[in-house]
C-alpha cells in the first residue's frame, strides 16, 4: 500500500531534550516536506527536500533540522525543543515539485513542556 | 506572516445548504491545490488548478482559479454530513521557489 508513515504519532517531552520524528514513504517520491499545523494558521512549511541530499528551508525553519540521506526517509530533528514547538506535525511527499498532489502522513502530535 | 488567507475561518450550515470558501494570496501562484482534512485526520488532496480562470467540477464540488492566479474558491452544492472537515488551499509561488504555501483553512460543520 502506497503510504507516508510517521513515528511517533504522539510525543510529550521536556524543553531541551533532543528528539527526532521519522518520516518514510514507499512511493519513490522525489519531493518531501515537513509542515506544522497550528490553530488559525493552517499548515506552514518547515523544510522541504527536492531529492536525496537536497534540502531547503520553508517558511518556519528556526529550531528544526532535517536530512535526506535516502530517498524514502526524511527525518525532522529538534535539537533543543521549546514549548513554542508544541504543534501537530505532518510529513508529506509528492513525485516531484510542481503540479503533483502531496500525500500526507498521519501526523505527529508533539507537546513540549 | 501568513500570505494566503481563507475566508470564512468557520462555517456552520444546515445539511442541503451550499457552502463556499475563498482563498486569497498576496502573490501570484503557479498552481492552486485544495485539500480536505477530516477531524483528527490528515490533509487529503482534492484537486489542482493550473490555468488562469480555470474551473473544475467534482460531483457537488466546484473549484475556480482566478484570472490573476491570486485567488481561488471552492463551492459545495447541497452539503452533506460527509462534507464536514477543514478545507485548505495551497500553492507554489510563481517567483521560482519550491515552497508550498497553505491557506489558513475553513472549518465546515454541517448540521443534520
CSV table of C-alpha atoms in Angstrom, one decimal:
chain,number,residue,atom,x,y,z
A,1,UNK,CA,0.0,0.0,0.0
A,2,UNK,CA,1.3,3.4,-1.0
A,3,UNK,CA,1.8,5.5,2.1
A,4,UNK,CA,3.7,8.0,4.2
A,5,UNK,CA,4.4,6.9,7.7
A,6,UNK,CA,5.5,9.0,10.7
A,7,UNK,CA,6.8,8.0,14.1
A,8,UNK,CA,6.0,8.6,16.8
A,9,UNK,CA,2.3,9.6,16.5
A,10,UNK,CA,2.3,11.2,19.9
A,11,UNK,CA,5.2,12.6,21.9
A,12,UNK,CA,5.4,14.5,25.2
A,13,UNK,CA,8.8,15.8,26.0
A,14,UNK,CA,10.6,18.4,28.1
A,15,UNK,CA,12.4,21.6,27.0
A,16,UNK,CA,15.9,20.9,25.6
A,17,UNK,CA,15.7,17.2,25.1
A,18,UNK,CA,16.7,16.4,21.6
A,19,UNK,CA,14.2,14.4,19.6
A,20,UNK,CA,13.7,13.0,16.1
A,21,UNK,CA,10.4,12.4,14.2
A,22,UNK,CA,10.8,9.9,11.4
A,23,UNK,CA,9.1,10.1,8.1
A,24,UNK,CA,9.2,7.4,5.4
A,25,UNK,CA,7.4,7.0,2.0
A,26,UNK,CA,7.3,3.9,-0.2
A,27,UNK,CA,6.3,5.6,-3.4
A,28,UNK,CA,9.7,6.6,-4.7
A,29,UNK,CA,8.8,10.3,-4.5
A,30,UNK,CA,11.5,12.9,-5.0
A,31,UNK,CA,9.9,15.7,-3.1
A,32,UNK,CA,9.3,15.5,0.7
A,33,UNK,CA,8.3,18.2,3.1
A,34,UNK,CA,7.6,18.9,6.8
A,35,UNK,CA,4.7,21.1,8.0
A,36,UNK,CA,3.5,22.2,11.3
A,37,UNK,CA,-0.2,22.9,11.9
A,38,UNK,CA,-1.4,25.4,14.5
A,39,UNK,CA,-4.9,26.6,15.1
A,40,UNK,CA,-5.8,29.6,12.9
A,41,UNK,CA,-2.5,29.4,11.0
A,42,UNK,CA,-3.1,26.5,8.6
A,43,UNK,CA,-0.1,24.4,7.6
A,44,UNK,CA,3.3,26.1,7.5
A,45,UNK,CA,6.2,24.5,5.7
A,46,UNK,CA,9.3,23.9,7.8
A,47,UNK,CA,11.7,22.3,5.4
A,48,UNK,CA,11.5,20.5,2.1
A,49,UNK,CA,13.7,18.3,0.0
A,50,UNK,CA,13.8,18.1,-3.7
A,51,UNK,CA,15.8,14.9,-3.7
A,52,UNK,CA,18.5,13.0,-1.9
A,53,UNK,CA,21.0,15.4,-0.2
A,54,UNK,CA,19.0,18.4,-1.4
A,55,UNK,CA,17.1,20.2,1.3
A,56,UNK,CA,16.0,23.8,1.8
A,57,UNK,CA,14.2,26.0,4.3
A,58,UNK,CA,10.5,26.5,4.2
A,59,UNK,CA,8.8,29.4,5.9
A,60,UNK,CA,9.4,28.4,9.6
A,61,UNK,CA,12.7,26.6,9.8
A,62,UNK,CA,14.0,28.0,13.0
A,63,UNK,CA,14.7,25.4,15.7
A,64,UNK,CA,14.5,22.4,13.2
A,65,UNK,CA,16.9,20.4,11.2
A,66,UNK,CA,16.4,17.8,8.5
A,67,UNK,CA,18.4,15.3,6.5
A,68,UNK,CA,17.8,13.3,3.3
A,69,UNK,CA,20.3,10.6,3.1
A,70,UNK,CA,17.9,8.2,1.4
A,71,UNK,CA,15.1,8.9,-1.0
A,72,UNK,CA,12.5,7.2,1.2
A,73,UNK,CA,13.3,8.9,4.6
A,74,UNK,CA,13.2,12.5,5.7
A,75,UNK,CA,13.6,12.8,9.5
A,76,UNK,CA,12.8,16.0,11.4
A,77,UNK,CA,15.2,16.8,14.2
A,78,UNK,CA,14.6,19.2,17.1
A,79,UNK,CA,17.9,19.7,18.7
A,80,UNK,CA,16.6,21.7,21.7
A,81,UNK,CA,12.8,21.7,21.7
A,82,UNK,CA,11.0,24.6,23.3
A,83,UNK,CA,7.3,25.0,24.3
A,84,UNK,CA,6.6,27.1,21.1
A,85,UNK,CA,7.3,24.0,19.1
A,86,UNK,CA,4.3,22.3,20.6
A,87,UNK,CA,2.3,21.5,17.5
A,88,UNK,CA,0.9,18.9,15.1
A,89,UNK,CA,3.5,17.9,12.5
A,90,UNK,CA,2.9,16.4,9.1
A,91,UNK,CA,5.3,14.9,6.7
A,92,UNK,CA,4.3,14.9,3.0
A,93,UNK,CA,5.7,13.6,-0.3
A,94,UNK,CA,5.0,14.1,-3.9
A,95,UNK,CA,6.5,12.6,-7.1
A,96,UNK,CA,8.2,15.9,-7.9
A,97,UNK,CA,7.8,19.6,-7.1
A,98,UNK,CA,5.2,21.3,-9.2
A,99,UNK,CA,1.9,20.0,-10.5
A,100,UNK,CA,1.6,17.0,-8.3
A,101,UNK,CA,-0.5,16.2,-5.3
A,102,UNK,CA,1.1,15.8,-1.9
A,103,UNK,CA,0.5,12.7,0.1
A,104,UNK,CA,0.4,13.4,3.8
A,105,UNK,CA,1.4,11.2,6.7
A,106,UNK,CA,-0.9,10.6,9.7
A,107,UNK,CA,0.7,13.4,11.8
A,108,UNK,CA,2.7,13.6,15.0
A,109,UNK,CA,1.3,15.4,18.0
A,110,UNK,CA,4.2,16.9,19.9
A,111,UNK,CA,3.9,18.6,23.3
A,112,UNK,CA,7.0,20.3,24.8
A,113,UNK,CA,6.7,21.2,28.5
B,1,UNK,CA,3.4,36.4,8.0
B,2,UNK,CA,0.6,34.4,6.5
B,3,UNK,CA,0.3,35.3,2.8
B,4,UNK,CA,-2.7,33.2,1.9
B,5,UNK,CA,-5.9,34.0,3.7
B,6,UNK,CA,-9.0,31.9,3.6
B,7,UNK,CA,-12.5,33.1,4.5
B,8,UNK,CA,-14.5,32.3,6.3
B,9,UNK,CA,-12.5,30.7,9.1
B,10,UNK,CA,-15.6,28.8,10.3
B,11,UNK,CA,-18.9,28.0,8.6
B,12,UNK,CA,-21.9,26.1,10.0
B,13,UNK,CA,-24.5,25.2,7.5
B,14,UNK,CA,-27.7,23.1,7.6
B,15,UNK,CA,-27.5,19.9,5.5
B,16,UNK,CA,-28.6,20.7,2.0
B,17,UNK,CA,-27.3,24.3,2.0
B,18,UNK,CA,-24.5,25.5,-0.2
B,19,UNK,CA,-21.0,26.4,1.1
B,20,UNK,CA,-18.2,28.5,-0.4
B,21,UNK,CA,-14.7,29.1,0.9
B,22,UNK,CA,-12.4,31.7,-0.7
B,23,UNK,CA,-8.6,31.7,-0.8
B,24,UNK,CA,-6.7,34.9,-1.4
B,25,UNK,CA,-2.9,35.2,-2.0
B,26,UNK,CA,-0.8,38.3,-1.8
B,27,UNK,CA,1.4,36.9,-4.5
B,28,UNK,CA,0.8,35.1,-7.8
B,29,UNK,CA,0.7,31.4,-7.6
B,30,UNK,CA,1.8,28.9,-10.3
B,31,UNK,CA,-0.9,26.5,-9.2
B,32,UNK,CA,-3.6,26.0,-6.6
B,33,UNK,CA,-4.4,22.8,-4.8
B,34,UNK,CA,-7.2,22.1,-2.5
B,35,UNK,CA,-7.1,19.6,0.4
B,36,UNK,CA,-9.7,18.3,2.9
B,37,UNK,CA,-8.8,17.4,6.4
B,38,UNK,CA,-11.4,15.4,8.4
B,39,UNK,CA,-11.4,16.0,12.2
B,40,UNK,CA,-8.4,14.1,13.7
B,41,UNK,CA,-7.1,13.2,10.2
B,42,UNK,CA,-4.5,14.4,7.8
B,43,UNK,CA,-4.9,16.6,4.7
B,44,UNK,CA,-6.1,14.7,1.6
B,45,UNK,CA,-5.7,16.1,-1.9
B,46,UNK,CA,-8.9,17.0,-3.7
B,47,UNK,CA,-7.9,18.8,-6.9
B,48,UNK,CA,-5.3,21.0,-8.6
B,49,UNK,CA,-5.9,24.0,-10.9
B,50,UNK,CA,-3.1,25.4,-13.0
B,51,UNK,CA,-4.5,27.8,-15.7
B,52,UNK,CA,-5.8,31.3,-15.1
B,53,UNK,CA,-9.6,31.3,-14.9
B,54,UNK,CA,-9.8,27.5,-14.7
B,55,UNK,CA,-12.9,25.9,-13.4
B,56,UNK,CA,-13.2,22.2,-12.4
B,57,UNK,CA,-16.0,20.2,-11.0
B,58,UNK,CA,-16.1,17.1,-8.9
B,59,UNK,CA,-19.7,16.0,-8.4
B,60,UNK,CA,-21.1,18.6,-5.9
B,61,UNK,CA,-17.7,20.5,-5.6
B,62,UNK,CA,-16.8,23.3,-8.0
B,63,UNK,CA,-13.3,24.8,-7.9
B,64,UNK,CA,-12.2,28.0,-9.5
B,65,UNK,CA,-8.8,29.7,-10.1
B,66,UNK,CA,-8.8,33.4,-10.5
B,67,UNK,CA,-7.7,35.2,-13.7
B,68,UNK,CA,-4.8,36.8,-11.9
B,69,UNK,CA,-3.8,33.5,-10.3
B,70,UNK,CA,-4.0,35.1,-6.8
B,71,UNK,CA,-7.3,33.8,-5.6
B,72,UNK,CA,-9.4,30.6,-5.7
B,73,UNK,CA,-12.7,29.3,-4.5
B,74,UNK,CA,-14.3,26.1,-3.5
B,75,UNK,CA,-18.1,25.8,-3.7
B,76,UNK,CA,-20.1,22.8,-2.4
B,77,UNK,CA,-23.7,22.4,-3.6
B,78,UNK,CA,-26.2,20.8,-1.2
B,79,UNK,CA,-23.8,20.0,1.6
B,80,UNK,CA,-23.9,16.6,3.3
B,81,UNK,CA,-22.7,15.5,6.7
B,82,UNK,CA,-19.8,13.8,5.0
B,83,UNK,CA,-18.5,17.2,3.9
B,84,UNK,CA,-17.5,18.0,7.5
B,85,UNK,CA,-13.9,19.0,7.8
B,86,UNK,CA,-11.4,21.7,7.2
B,87,UNK,CA,-10.6,22.8,3.7
B,88,UNK,CA,-7.2,24.2,2.8
B,89,UNK,CA,-6.0,25.8,-0.4
B,90,UNK,CA,-2.3,25.5,-1.2
B,91,UNK,CA,0.0,26.7,-3.9
B,92,UNK,CA,3.5,27.4,-5.1
B,93,UNK,CA,4.6,31.0,-5.5
B,94,UNK,CA,5.3,31.9,-9.1
B,95,UNK,CA,8.6,33.5,-8.1
B,96,UNK,CA,10.6,30.4,-8.8
B,97,UNK,CA,10.7,28.9,-5.3
B,98,UNK,CA,9.9,25.3,-4.5
B,99,UNK,CA,8.0,26.1,-1.3
B,100,UNK,CA,4.3,25.4,-0.8
B,101,UNK,CA,2.2,27.9,1.0
B,102,UNK,CA,-1.1,26.9,2.6
B,103,UNK,CA,-4.1,28.9,3.3
B,104,UNK,CA,-5.4,29.3,6.9
B,105,UNK,CA,-8.2,26.9,6.3
B,106,UNK,CA,-12.0,27.0,6.6
B,107,UNK,CA,-13.6,24.6,9.0
B,108,UNK,CA,-17.0,23.4,7.8
B,109,UNK,CA,-19.6,22.0,10.1
B,110,UNK,CA,-22.8,20.5,8.6
B,111,UNK,CA,-25.9,20.3,10.8
B,112,UNK,CA,-28.2,17.4,10.0
